[in-house]
Amino acid sequence: MEQAAASIASLLQNARHVTALTGAGISTAAGIPDFRGPNGLYTTGAYDAERVFDCRYFAKHPELLSAFSRDLLRMVSALQPCFTHRFLAALERSGYDVIVVTQNIDPLHQLAGSRCVYPVHGSYAEAYCVRCHNRWPTAEYANMLERADVPVCACGGVIRPDIVMFGEAVKYMPEAQAAVSDSDMLLVLGTSLTVYPAAALPSLAQGPVILVNKGPTGYYPKPDDICVDAYLDPLFRQVAVQMGLDVPD
Ligand code: CNA
């Protein structure tokens, strides 16, 4: 792992514009299960993710997504960003131009201090009424979920989080594509790269791709790429040491 950390540190030290494409694996150490990892929702069956996040299923059974959202938002208020979230924010503070393209719906990149975050699968930052499109901040939506199985707007429409469900259009794709193709290097962190179109973004990278993921991914590396099968936080702690980068708690 030390050799991988040294190679990543050296590539980073020669870069200025860095884009990070992140997935659920960057947040598992905070206690949020991913989909396809060993404790993931698909693996443990804690939620039927294919249904929870399917927009056609939601239209008939909104209570499933509401139940998932209630559990997630109860958890999120106590969550802290992981080391690798904080590493990316520290890199930006140290003078790098860092853009985060995340498939995650949790707010941990923003909580860590990253300023340019494109959540391509939406986020829990807001909720909205499917009928009148009125919007509420997360805290209000979280309160609604504590009072009703399925929050309903005054107009009668169901209120849902502003996440992208299966069958819906992803967000910020032009920005994400430009960020990947314009950066000196791409970090791909904690994603199985199985959900499209986000999974196709690394193919746009002009510079080296550094992929760190525990377990297999759908990525075919180019000769200059570095792919490491490892947990993120221990590896990026070493990268930070190698770079002399201060990553505050
Ligand atoms: P995924 O398909 O579950 O893949 C995650 C990958 O990360 C797996 O290969 C894991 O083995 C790996 N992994 C888990 N923990 C670590 C770790 N600590 N270090 C390194 N690797 C690790 O998830 P993707 O993000 O690839 O799939 C995209 C889906 C998952 C998006 O639509 C997300 O919205 C959705 N998702 C998001 C969250 C979240 O916001 N935190 C949680 C669960 C699912």
PDB file of C-alpha atoms and ligand atoms in Angstrom:
ATOM      1  CA  MET A   1       0.000   0.000   0.000  1.00  0.00           C
ATOM      2  CA  GLU A   2       2.957   2.339   0.691  1.00  0.00           C
ATOM      3  CA  GLN A   3       4.098   2.052  -2.929  1.00  0.00           C
ATOM      4  CA  ALA A   4       0.586   2.855  -4.207  1.00  0.00           C
ATOM      5  CA  ALA A   5       0.372   5.852  -1.846  1.00  0.00           C
ATOM      6  CA  ALA A   6       3.748   7.140  -3.074  1.00  0.00           C
ATOM      7  CA  SER A   7       2.678   6.813  -6.741  1.00  0.00           C
ATOM      8  CA  ILE A   8      -0.632   8.608  -6.089  1.00  0.00           C
ATOM      9  CA  ALA A   9       1.113  11.372  -4.118  1.00  0.00           C
ATOM     10  CA  SER A  10       3.646  11.882  -6.882  1.00  0.00           C
ATOM     11  CA  LEU A  11       0.945  12.149  -9.596  1.00  0.00           C
ATOM     12  CA  LEU A  12      -1.039  14.570  -7.438  1.00  0.00           C
ATOM     13  CA  GLN A  13       2.017  16.716  -6.818  1.00  0.00           C
ATOM     14  CA  ASN A  14       2.370  17.183 -10.584  1.00  0.00           C
ATOM     15  CA  ALA A  15      -1.286  18.113 -11.079  1.00  0.00           C
ATOM     16  CA  ARG A  16      -3.305  21.273 -10.496  1.00  0.00           C
ATOM     17  CA  HIS A  17      -6.795  20.541 -11.827  1.00  0.00           C
ATOM     18  CA  VAL A  18      -8.124  17.420 -10.162  1.00  0.00           C
ATOM     19  CA  THR A  19     -11.546  15.857 -10.569  1.00  0.00           C
ATOM     20  CA  ALA A  20     -12.799  13.179  -8.188  1.00  0.00           C
ATOM     21  CA  LEU A  21     -15.613  10.838  -9.198  1.00  0.00           C
ATOM     22  CA  THR A  22     -16.890   9.320  -5.987  1.00  0.00           C
ATOM     23  CA  GLY A  23     -19.330   6.582  -5.076  1.00  0.00           C
ATOM     24  CA  ALA A  24     -20.933   4.978  -2.063  1.00  0.00           C
ATOM     25  CA  GLY A  25     -17.619   3.405  -0.962  1.00  0.00           C
ATOM     26  CA  ILE A  26     -16.240   6.773   0.151  1.00  0.00           C
ATOM     27  CA  SER A  27     -19.012   6.983   2.780  1.00  0.00           C
ATOM     28  CA  THR A  28     -19.140   3.415   4.139  1.00  0.00           C
ATOM     29  CA  ALA A  29     -16.628   4.237   6.902  1.00  0.00           C
ATOM     30  CA  ALA A  30     -19.114   6.869   8.117  1.00  0.00           C
ATOM     31  CA  GLY A  31     -21.687   4.104   8.571  1.00  0.00           C
ATOM     32  CA  ILE A  32     -23.755   4.524   5.399  1.00  0.00           C
ATOM     33  CA  PRO A  33     -24.001   1.164   3.630  1.00  0.00           C
ATOM     34  CA  ASP A  34     -23.203   1.064  -0.113  1.00  0.00           C
ATOM     35  CA  PHE A  35     -25.127  -1.026  -2.658  1.00  0.00           C
ATOM     36  CA  ARG A  36     -22.683  -3.700  -3.801  1.00  0.00           C
ATOM     37  CA  GLY A  37     -19.988  -3.897  -1.081  1.00  0.00           C
ATOM     38  CA  PRO A  38     -19.939  -6.687   1.562  1.00  0.00           C
ATOM     39  CA  ASN A  39     -22.389  -4.791   3.819  1.00  0.00           C
ATOM     40  CA  GLY A  40     -24.252  -3.180   0.917  1.00  0.00           C
ATOM     41  CA  LEU A  41     -28.000  -2.931   0.561  1.00  0.00           C
ATOM     42  CA  TYR A  42     -28.023  -5.447  -2.317  1.00  0.00           C
ATOM     43  CA  THR A  43     -25.844  -7.852  -0.325  1.00  0.00           C
ATOM     44  CA  THR A  44     -27.643  -7.716   3.031  1.00  0.00           C
ATOM     45  CA  GLY A  45     -31.139  -7.195   1.630  1.00  0.00           C
ATOM     46  CA  ALA A  46     -31.849  -4.550   4.319  1.00  0.00           C
ATOM     47  CA  TYR A  47     -33.771  -2.640   1.639  1.00  0.00           C
ATOM     48  CA  ASP A  48     -34.984  -3.752  -1.748  1.00  0.00           C
ATOM     49  CA  ALA A  49     -32.938  -1.075  -3.523  1.00  0.00           C
ATOM     50  CA  GLU A  50     -34.273  -2.005  -6.978  1.00  0.00           C
ATOM     51  CA  ARG A  51     -37.737  -1.025  -5.713  1.00  0.00           C
ATOM     52  CA  VAL A  52     -36.876   1.755  -3.238  1.00  0.00           C
ATOM     53  CA  PHE A  53     -35.180   3.781  -5.970  1.00  0.00           C
ATOM     54  CA  ASP A  54     -37.420   2.896  -8.913  1.00  0.00           C
ATOM     55  CA  CYS A  55     -39.566   5.832 -10.023  1.00  0.00           C
ATOM     56  CA  ARG A  56     -42.400   3.600 -11.351  1.00  0.00           C
ATOM     57  CA  TYR A  57     -42.544   1.661  -8.096  1.00  0.00           C
ATOM     58  CA  PHE A  58     -42.443   4.934  -6.131  1.00  0.00           C
ATOM     59  CA  ALA A  59     -45.481   6.248  -8.042  1.00  0.00           C
ATOM     60  CA  LYS A  60     -47.553   3.373  -6.594  1.00  0.00           C
ATOM     61  CA  HIS A  61     -45.756   2.758  -3.268  1.00  0.00           C
ATOM     62  CA  PRO A  62     -44.119   5.972  -2.021  1.00  0.00           C
ATOM     63  CA  GLU A  63     -43.951   4.550   1.521  1.00  0.00           C
ATOM     64  CA  LEU A  64     -40.844   2.488   0.696  1.00  0.00           C
ATOM     65  CA  LEU A  65     -38.679   5.484  -0.292  1.00  0.00           C
ATOM     66  CA  SER A  66     -40.122   7.448   2.649  1.00  0.00           C
ATOM     67  CA  ALA A  67     -39.065   4.663   5.048  1.00  0.00           C
ATOM     68  CA  PHE A  68     -35.546   4.579   3.545  1.00  0.00           C
ATOM     69  CA  SER A  69     -35.327   8.395   3.689  1.00  0.00           C
ATOM     70  CA  ARG A  70     -36.451   8.454   7.334  1.00  0.00           C
ATOM     71  CA  ASP A  71     -33.730   5.941   8.303  1.00  0.00           C
ATOM     72  CA  LEU A  72     -31.070   7.773   6.278  1.00  0.00           C
ATOM     73  CA  LEU A  73     -31.923  11.236   7.600  1.00  0.00           C
ATOM     74  CA  ARG A  74     -32.022   9.995  11.217  1.00  0.00           C
ATOM     75  CA  MET A  75     -28.520   8.657  10.604  1.00  0.00           C
ATOM     76  CA  VAL A  76     -27.186  11.637   8.637  1.00  0.00           C
ATOM     77  CA  SER A  77     -27.629  14.152  11.450  1.00  0.00           C
ATOM     78  CA  ALA A  78     -25.006  12.220  13.442  1.00  0.00           C
ATOM     79  CA  LEU A  79     -22.640  11.534  10.528  1.00  0.00           C
ATOM     80  CA  GLN A  80     -19.150  12.900  10.095  1.00  0.00           C
ATOM     81  CA  PRO A  81     -17.241  13.039   6.794  1.00  0.00           C
ATOM     82  CA  CYS A  82     -14.629  10.303   6.390  1.00  0.00           C
ATOM     83  CA  PHE A  83     -10.905  10.917   5.970  1.00  0.00           C
ATOM     84  CA  THR A  84     -11.067  10.760   2.159  1.00  0.00           C
ATOM     85  CA  HIS A  85     -13.886  13.369   2.025  1.00  0.00           C
ATOM     86  CA  ARG A  86     -11.696  15.585   4.208  1.00  0.00           C
ATOM     87  CA  PHE A  87      -8.610  14.806   2.099  1.00  0.00           C
ATOM     88  CA  LEU A  88     -10.348  16.180  -1.024  1.00  0.00           C
ATOM     89  CA  ALA A  89     -11.436  19.323   0.824  1.00  0.00           C
ATOM     90  CA  ALA A  90      -7.918  19.803   2.239  1.00  0.00           C
ATOM     91  CA  LEU A  91      -6.427  19.375  -1.246  1.00  0.00           C
ATOM     92  CA  GLU A  92      -8.688  22.183  -2.466  1.00  0.00           C
ATOM     93  CA  ARG A  93      -7.784  24.427   0.479  1.00  0.00           C
ATOM     94  CA  SER A  94      -4.100  23.855  -0.241  1.00  0.00           C
ATOM     95  CA  GLY A  95      -4.508  25.467  -3.684  1.00  0.00           C
ATOM     96  CA  TYR A  96      -5.612  22.683  -6.032  1.00  0.00           C
ATOM     97  CA  ASP A  97      -8.565  23.211  -8.320  1.00  0.00           C
ATOM     98  CA  VAL A  98     -10.747  20.295  -7.165  1.00  0.00           C
ATOM     99  CA  ILE A  99     -14.116  19.345  -8.628  1.00  0.00           C
ATOM    100  CA  VAL A 100     -16.087  16.532  -7.013  1.00  0.00           C
ATOM    101  CA  VAL A 101     -18.541  14.610  -9.160  1.00  0.00           C
ATOM    102  CA  THR A 102     -20.408  12.350  -6.782  1.00  0.00           C
ATOM    103  CA  GLN A 103     -22.923   9.585  -7.319  1.00  0.00           C
ATOM    104  CA  ASN A 104     -23.738   9.844  -3.624  1.00  0.00           C
ATOM    105  CA  ILE A 105     -26.902  11.284  -2.224  1.00  0.00           C
ATOM    106  CA  ASP A 106     -25.405  11.982   1.210  1.00  0.00           C
ATOM    107  CA  PRO A 107     -24.034  15.447   2.093  1.00  0.00           C
ATOM    108  CA  LEU A 108     -20.586  14.381   3.314  1.00  0.00           C
ATOM    109  CA  HIS A 109     -18.498  16.117   0.620  1.00  0.00           C
ATOM    110  CA  GLN A 110     -20.207  19.430   1.347  1.00  0.00           C
ATOM    111  CA  LEU A 111     -19.903  18.872   5.125  1.00  0.00           C
ATOM    112  CA  ALA A 112     -16.175  18.216   4.662  1.00  0.00           C
ATOM    113  CA  GLY A 113     -15.818  21.602   2.957  1.00  0.00           C
ATOM    114  CA  SER A 114     -15.597  20.773  -0.767  1.00  0.00           C
ATOM    115  CA  ARG A 115     -16.967  23.805  -2.597  1.00  0.00           C
ATOM    116  CA  CYS A 116     -17.553  22.470  -6.106  1.00  0.00           C
ATOM    117  CA  VAL A 117     -19.683  19.325  -5.878  1.00  0.00           C
ATOM    118  CA  TYR A 118     -21.877  17.950  -8.677  1.00  0.00           C
ATOM    119  CA  PRO A 119     -24.252  15.335  -7.233  1.00  0.00           C
ATOM    120  CA  VAL A 120     -25.202  13.592 -10.483  1.00  0.00           C
ATOM    121  CA  HIS A 121     -27.761  11.393  -8.714  1.00  0.00           C
ATOM    122  CA  GLY A 122     -29.290  14.303  -6.818  1.00  0.00           C
ATOM    123  CA  SER A 123     -29.155  14.680  -3.059  1.00  0.00           C
ATOM    124  CA  TYR A 124     -31.142  14.959   0.122  1.00  0.00           C
ATOM    125  CA  ALA A 125     -30.385  18.692   0.307  1.00  0.00           C
ATOM    126  CA  GLU A 126     -34.005  19.395  -0.646  1.00  0.00           C
ATOM    127  CA  ALA A 127     -37.364  17.677  -1.053  1.00  0.00           C
ATOM    128  CA  TYR A 128     -40.173  18.675  -3.389  1.00  0.00           C
ATOM    129  CA  CYS A 129     -43.845  18.055  -4.098  1.00  0.00           C
ATOM    130  CA  VAL A 130     -44.343  15.873  -7.178  1.00  0.00           C
ATOM    131  CA  ARG A 131     -47.502  17.846  -8.063  1.00  0.00           C
ATOM    132  CA  CYS A 132     -46.920  21.579  -7.386  1.00  0.00           C
ATOM    133  CA  HIS A 133     -43.077  21.398  -7.183  1.00  0.00           C
ATOM    134  CA  ASN A 134     -42.945  23.400  -3.964  1.00  0.00           C
ATOM    135  CA  ARG A 135     -39.583  22.762  -2.268  1.00  0.00           C
ATOM    136  CA  TRP A 136     -38.403  22.278   1.339  1.00  0.00           C
ATOM    137  CA  PRO A 137     -34.936  22.031   2.904  1.00  0.00           C
ATOM    138  CA  THR A 138     -33.849  18.656   4.316  1.00  0.00           C
ATOM    139  CA  ALA A 139     -34.490  19.580   7.953  1.00  0.00           C
ATOM    140  CA  GLU A 140     -38.172  20.271   7.226  1.00  0.00           C
ATOM    141  CA  TYR A 141     -38.523  17.102   5.154  1.00  0.00           C
ATOM    142  CA  ALA A 142     -36.905  15.117   7.997  1.00  0.00           C
ATOM    143  CA  ASN A 143     -39.522  16.536  10.418  1.00  0.00           C
ATOM    144  CA  MET A 144     -42.347  15.642   8.032  1.00  0.00           C
ATOM    145  CA  LEU A 145     -41.065  12.061   7.868  1.00  0.00           C
ATOM    146  CA  GLU A 146     -41.278  11.839  11.663  1.00  0.00           C
ATOM    147  CA  ARG A 147     -44.969  12.864  11.527  1.00  0.00           C
ATOM    148  CA  ALA A 148     -46.274  10.870   8.545  1.00  0.00           C
ATOM    149  CA  ASP A 149     -45.534   7.595   6.771  1.00  0.00           C
ATOM    150  CA  VAL A 150     -45.575   9.495   3.482  1.00  0.00           C
ATOM    151  CA  PRO A 151     -45.358  13.323   3.665  1.00  0.00           C
ATOM    152  CA  VAL A 152     -48.035  14.993   1.558  1.00  0.00           C
ATOM    153  CA  CYS A 153     -48.161  18.622   0.401  1.00  0.00           C
ATOM    154  CA  ALA A 154     -51.146  20.950   0.999  1.00  0.00           C
ATOM    155  CA  CYS A 155     -51.989  20.459  -2.697  1.00  0.00           C
ATOM    156  CA  GLY A 156     -52.279  16.688  -2.172  1.00  0.00           C
ATOM    157  CA  GLY A 157     -49.043  15.751  -3.957  1.00  0.00           C
ATOM    158  CA  VAL A 158     -46.529  13.362  -2.416  1.00  0.00           C
ATOM    159  CA  ILE A 159     -43.308  14.974  -1.166  1.00  0.00           C
ATOM    160  CA  ARG A 160     -40.094  13.215  -2.210  1.00  0.00           C
ATOM    161  CA  PRO A 161     -36.368  13.856  -1.850  1.00  0.00           C
ATOM    162  CA  ASP A 162     -34.576  15.485  -4.797  1.00  0.00           C
ATOM    163  CA  ILE A 163     -32.627  12.336  -5.605  1.00  0.00           C
ATOM    164  CA  VAL A 164     -32.448  10.685  -9.016  1.00  0.00           C
ATOM    165  CA  MET A 165     -34.325   7.397  -9.031  1.00  0.00           C
ATOM    166  CA  PHE A 166     -33.837   4.538 -11.509  1.00  0.00           C
ATOM    167  CA  GLY A 167     -35.619   5.585 -14.672  1.00  0.00           C
ATOM    168  CA  GLU A 168     -34.998   9.330 -14.171  1.00  0.00           C
ATOM    169  CA  ALA A 169     -32.521  11.665 -15.873  1.00  0.00           C
ATOM    170  CA  VAL A 170     -29.219  12.253 -14.098  1.00  0.00           C
ATOM    171  CA  LYS A 171     -28.159  15.804 -13.196  1.00  0.00           C
ATOM    172  CA  TYR A 172     -25.104  17.942 -13.985  1.00  0.00           C
ATOM    173  CA  MET A 173     -23.851  15.645 -16.768  1.00  0.00           C
ATOM    174  CA  PRO A 174     -22.431  18.441 -18.992  1.00  0.00           C
ATOM    175  CA  GLU A 175     -20.576  19.898 -15.980  1.00  0.00           C
ATOM    176  CA  ALA A 176     -19.335  16.438 -14.947  1.00  0.00           C
ATOM    177  CA  GLN A 177     -18.137  15.588 -18.451  1.00  0.00           C
ATOM    178  CA  ALA A 178     -16.295  18.922 -18.771  1.00  0.00           C
ATOM    179  CA  ALA A 179     -14.708  18.476 -15.327  1.00  0.00           C
ATOM    180  CA  VAL A 180     -13.408  15.005 -16.206  1.00  0.00           C
ATOM    181  CA  SER A 181     -12.078  15.878 -19.646  1.00  0.00           C
ATOM    182  CA  ASP A 182     -10.514  19.214 -18.565  1.00  0.00           C
ATOM    183  CA  SER A 183      -8.675  17.977 -15.458  1.00  0.00           C
ATOM    184  CA  ASP A 184      -5.024  16.908 -15.230  1.00  0.00           C
ATOM    185  CA  MET A 185      -6.032  13.716 -13.487  1.00  0.00           C
ATOM    186  CA  LEU A 186      -9.126  11.862 -12.372  1.00  0.00           C
ATOM    187  CA  LEU A 187      -9.545  10.173  -9.008  1.00  0.00           C
ATOM    188  CA  VAL A 188     -12.211   7.440  -9.057  1.00  0.00           C
ATOM    189  CA  LEU A 189     -13.013   6.584  -5.464  1.00  0.00           C
ATOM    190  CA  GLY A 190     -15.252   3.950  -3.905  1.00  0.00           C
ATOM    191  CA  THR A 191     -17.463   3.071  -6.835  1.00  0.00           C
ATOM    192  CA  SER A 192     -18.145  -0.208  -8.602  1.00  0.00           C
ATOM    193  CA  LEU A 193     -18.679   1.824 -11.816  1.00  0.00           C
ATOM    194  CA  THR A 194     -21.772  -0.109 -12.729  1.00  0.00           C
ATOM    195  CA  VAL A 195     -24.382   2.675 -12.811  1.00  0.00           C
ATOM    196  CA  TYR A 196     -24.547   4.543 -16.132  1.00  0.00           C
ATOM    197  CA  PRO A 197     -24.061   7.189 -17.404  1.00  0.00           C
ATOM    198  CA  ALA A 198     -21.767   8.120 -14.460  1.00  0.00           C
ATOM    199  CA  ALA A 199     -19.794   4.893 -14.972  1.00  0.00           C
ATOM    200  CA  ALA A 200     -18.791   6.088 -18.461  1.00  0.00           C
ATOM    201  CA  LEU A 201     -17.202   9.322 -17.186  1.00  0.00           C
ATOM    202  CA  PRO A 202     -13.668   7.869 -16.665  1.00  0.00           C
ATOM    203  CA  SER A 203     -13.478   7.100 -20.399  1.00  0.00           C
ATOM    204  CA  LEU A 204     -13.417  10.890 -20.995  1.00  0.00           C
ATOM    205  CA  ALA A 205     -10.295  11.446 -18.874  1.00  0.00           C
ATOM    206  CA  GLN A 206      -7.366  12.906 -20.841  1.00  0.00           C
ATOM    207  CA  GLY A 207      -4.837  12.426 -18.043  1.00  0.00           C
ATOM    208  CA  PRO A 208      -4.148   9.467 -15.757  1.00  0.00           C
ATOM    209  CA  VAL A 209      -6.974   7.842 -13.824  1.00  0.00           C
ATOM    210  CA  ILE A 210      -6.329   6.785 -10.238  1.00  0.00           C
ATOM    211  CA  LEU A 211      -8.958   4.285  -9.226  1.00  0.00           C
ATOM    212  CA  VAL A 212      -9.195   3.158  -5.612  1.00  0.00           C
ATOM    213  CA  ASN A 213     -11.935   0.708  -4.782  1.00  0.00           C
ATOM    214  CA  LYS A 214     -12.280  -2.307  -2.523  1.00  0.00           C
ATOM    215  CA  GLY A 215     -13.362  -5.024  -4.915  1.00  0.00           C
ATOM    216  CA  PRO A 216     -13.862  -5.246  -8.670  1.00  0.00           C
ATOM    217  CA  THR A 217     -15.081  -2.422 -10.894  1.00  0.00           C
ATOM    218  CA  GLY A 218     -16.182  -2.165 -14.505  1.00  0.00           C
ATOM    219  CA  TYR A 219     -13.130  -0.051 -15.477  1.00  0.00           C
ATOM    220  CA  TYR A 220     -10.525  -1.074 -18.092  1.00  0.00           C
ATOM    221  CA  PRO A 221      -7.305   0.785 -17.198  1.00  0.00           C
ATOM    222  CA  LYS A 222      -5.083   2.632 -19.688  1.00  0.00           C
ATOM    223  CA  PRO A 223      -1.272   2.208 -19.391  1.00  0.00           C
ATOM    224  CA  ASP A 224      -0.786   5.387 -17.285  1.00  0.00           C
ATOM    225  CA  ASP A 225      -3.581   4.603 -14.841  1.00  0.00           C
ATOM    226  CA  ILE A 226      -3.167   3.372 -11.275  1.00  0.00           C
ATOM    227  CA  CYS A 227      -5.785   0.964  -9.943  1.00  0.00           C
ATOM    228  CA  VAL A 228      -5.642  -0.036  -6.293  1.00  0.00           C
ATOM    229  CA  ASP A 229      -7.903  -2.581  -4.613  1.00  0.00           C
ATOM    230  CA  ALA A 230      -7.905  -1.081  -1.119  1.00  0.00           C
ATOM    231  CA  TYR A 231      -9.967   0.712   1.493  1.00  0.00           C
ATOM    232  CA  LEU A 232      -9.835   4.431   0.856  1.00  0.00           C
ATOM    233  CA  ASP A 233      -9.167   6.035   4.230  1.00  0.00           C
ATOM    234  CA  PRO A 234      -5.995   4.104   5.225  1.00  0.00           C
ATOM    235  CA  LEU A 235      -4.538   4.634   1.736  1.00  0.00           C
ATOM    236  CA  PHE A 236      -5.318   8.366   1.593  1.00  0.00           C
ATOM    237  CA  ARG A 237      -3.925   8.857   5.111  1.00  0.00           C
ATOM    238  CA  GLN A 238      -0.628   7.624   3.653  1.00  0.00           C
ATOM    239  CA  VAL A 239      -1.006   9.807   0.541  1.00  0.00           C
ATOM    240  CA  ALA A 240      -1.545  12.849   2.784  1.00  0.00           C
ATOM    241  CA  VAL A 241       1.608  12.025   4.762  1.00  0.00           C
ATOM    242  CA  GLN A 242       3.618  11.572   1.546  1.00  0.00           C
ATOM    243  CA  MET A 243       2.347  14.942   0.256  1.00  0.00           C
ATOM    244  CA  GLY A 244       2.771  16.729   3.581  1.00  0.00           C
ATOM    245  CA  LEU A 245      -0.918  17.677   3.323  1.00  0.00           C
ATOM    246  CA  ASP A 246      -2.596  18.709   6.561  1.00  0.00           C
ATOM    247  CA  VAL A 247      -6.042  17.076   6.778  1.00  0.00           C
ATOM    248  CA  PRO A 248      -7.802  18.368   9.917  1.00  0.00           C
ATOM    249  CA  ASP A 249     -10.401  16.218  11.750  1.00  0.00           C
TER     250      ASP A 249
HETATM  251  P1  CNA B   1     -21.760   0.515  -5.251  1.00  0.00           P
HETATM  252  O1  CNA B   1     -22.161  -0.141  -6.518  1.00  0.00           O
HETATM  253  O2  CNA B   1     -22.378   0.030  -3.979  1.00  0.00           O
HETATM  254  O3  CNA B   1     -20.170   0.385  -5.170  1.00  0.00           O
HETATM  255  C1  CNA B   1     -19.452   0.830  -4.043  1.00  0.00           C
HETATM  256  C2  CNA B   1     -18.084   0.194  -4.121  1.00  0.00           C
HETATM  257  O4  CNA B   1     -17.286   0.731  -3.081  1.00  0.00           O
HETATM  258  C3  CNA B   1     -18.086  -1.324  -3.950  1.00  0.00           C
HETATM  259  O5  CNA B   1     -17.296  -1.916  -4.958  1.00  0.00           O
HETATM  260  C4  CNA B   1     -17.462  -1.521  -2.569  1.00  0.00           C
HETATM  261  O6  CNA B   1     -16.772  -2.742  -2.449  1.00  0.00           O
HETATM  262  C5  CNA B   1     -16.552  -0.329  -2.488  1.00  0.00           C
HETATM  263  N1  CNA B   1     -16.236   0.113  -1.128  1.00  0.00           N
HETATM  264  C6  CNA B   1     -17.032   0.072  -0.043  1.00  0.00           C
HETATM  265  N2  CNA B   1     -16.427   0.656   1.002  1.00  0.00           N
HETATM  266  C7  CNA B   1     -15.191   1.048   0.563  1.00  0.00           C
HETATM  267  C8  CNA B   1     -14.106   1.716   1.180  1.00  0.00           C
HETATM  268  N3  CNA B   1     -14.151   2.091   2.462  1.00  0.00           N
HETATM  269  N4  CNA B   1     -13.001   1.958   0.433  1.00  0.00           N
HETATM  270  C9  CNA B   1     -12.942   1.578  -0.879  1.00  0.00           C
HETATM  271  N5  CNA B   1     -13.955   0.955  -1.506  1.00  0.00           N
HETATM  272  C10 CNA B   1     -15.072   0.709  -0.792  1.00  0.00           C
HETATM  273  O7  CNA B   1     -21.998   2.098  -5.297  1.00  0.00           O
HETATM  274  P2  CNA B   1     -21.730   3.107  -6.507  1.00  0.00           P
HETATM  275  O8  CNA B   1     -21.571   4.425  -5.876  1.00  0.00           O
HETATM  276  O9  CNA B   1     -20.729   2.615  -7.445  1.00  0.00           O
HETATM  277  O10 CNA B   1     -23.144   3.010  -7.265  1.00  0.00           O
HETATM  278  C11 CNA B   1     -23.824   4.102  -7.528  1.00  0.00           C
HETATM  279  C12 CNA B   1     -25.139   4.187  -6.718  1.00  0.00           C
HETATM  280  C13 CNA B   1     -25.033   3.860  -5.260  1.00  0.00           C
HETATM  281  C14 CNA B   1     -25.542   5.631  -6.732  1.00  0.00           C
HETATM  282  O11 CNA B   1     -26.744   5.771  -7.393  1.00  0.00           O
HETATM  283  C15 CNA B   1     -25.676   6.079  -5.276  1.00  0.00           C
HETATM  284  O12 CNA B   1     -26.688   7.015  -5.109  1.00  0.00           O
HETATM  285  C16 CNA B   1     -25.949   4.826  -4.538  1.00  0.00           C
HETATM  286  N6  CNA B   1     -25.674   4.868  -3.093  1.00  0.00           N
HETATM  287  C17 CNA B   1     -25.240   6.016  -2.469  1.00  0.00           C
HETATM  288  C18 CNA B   1     -24.993   6.013  -1.099  1.00  0.00           C
HETATM  289  C19 CNA B   1     -24.520   7.309  -0.445  1.00  0.00           C
HETATM  290  O13 CNA B   1     -24.957   8.378  -0.831  1.00  0.00           O
HETATM  291  N7  CNA B   1     -23.613   7.209   0.545  1.00  0.00           N
HETATM  292  C20 CNA B   1     -25.193   4.850  -0.362  1.00  0.00           C
HETATM  293  C21 CNA B   1     -25.654   3.689  -1.026  1.00  0.00           C
HETATM  294  C22 CNA B   1     -25.889   3.714  -2.390  1.00  0.00           C
END
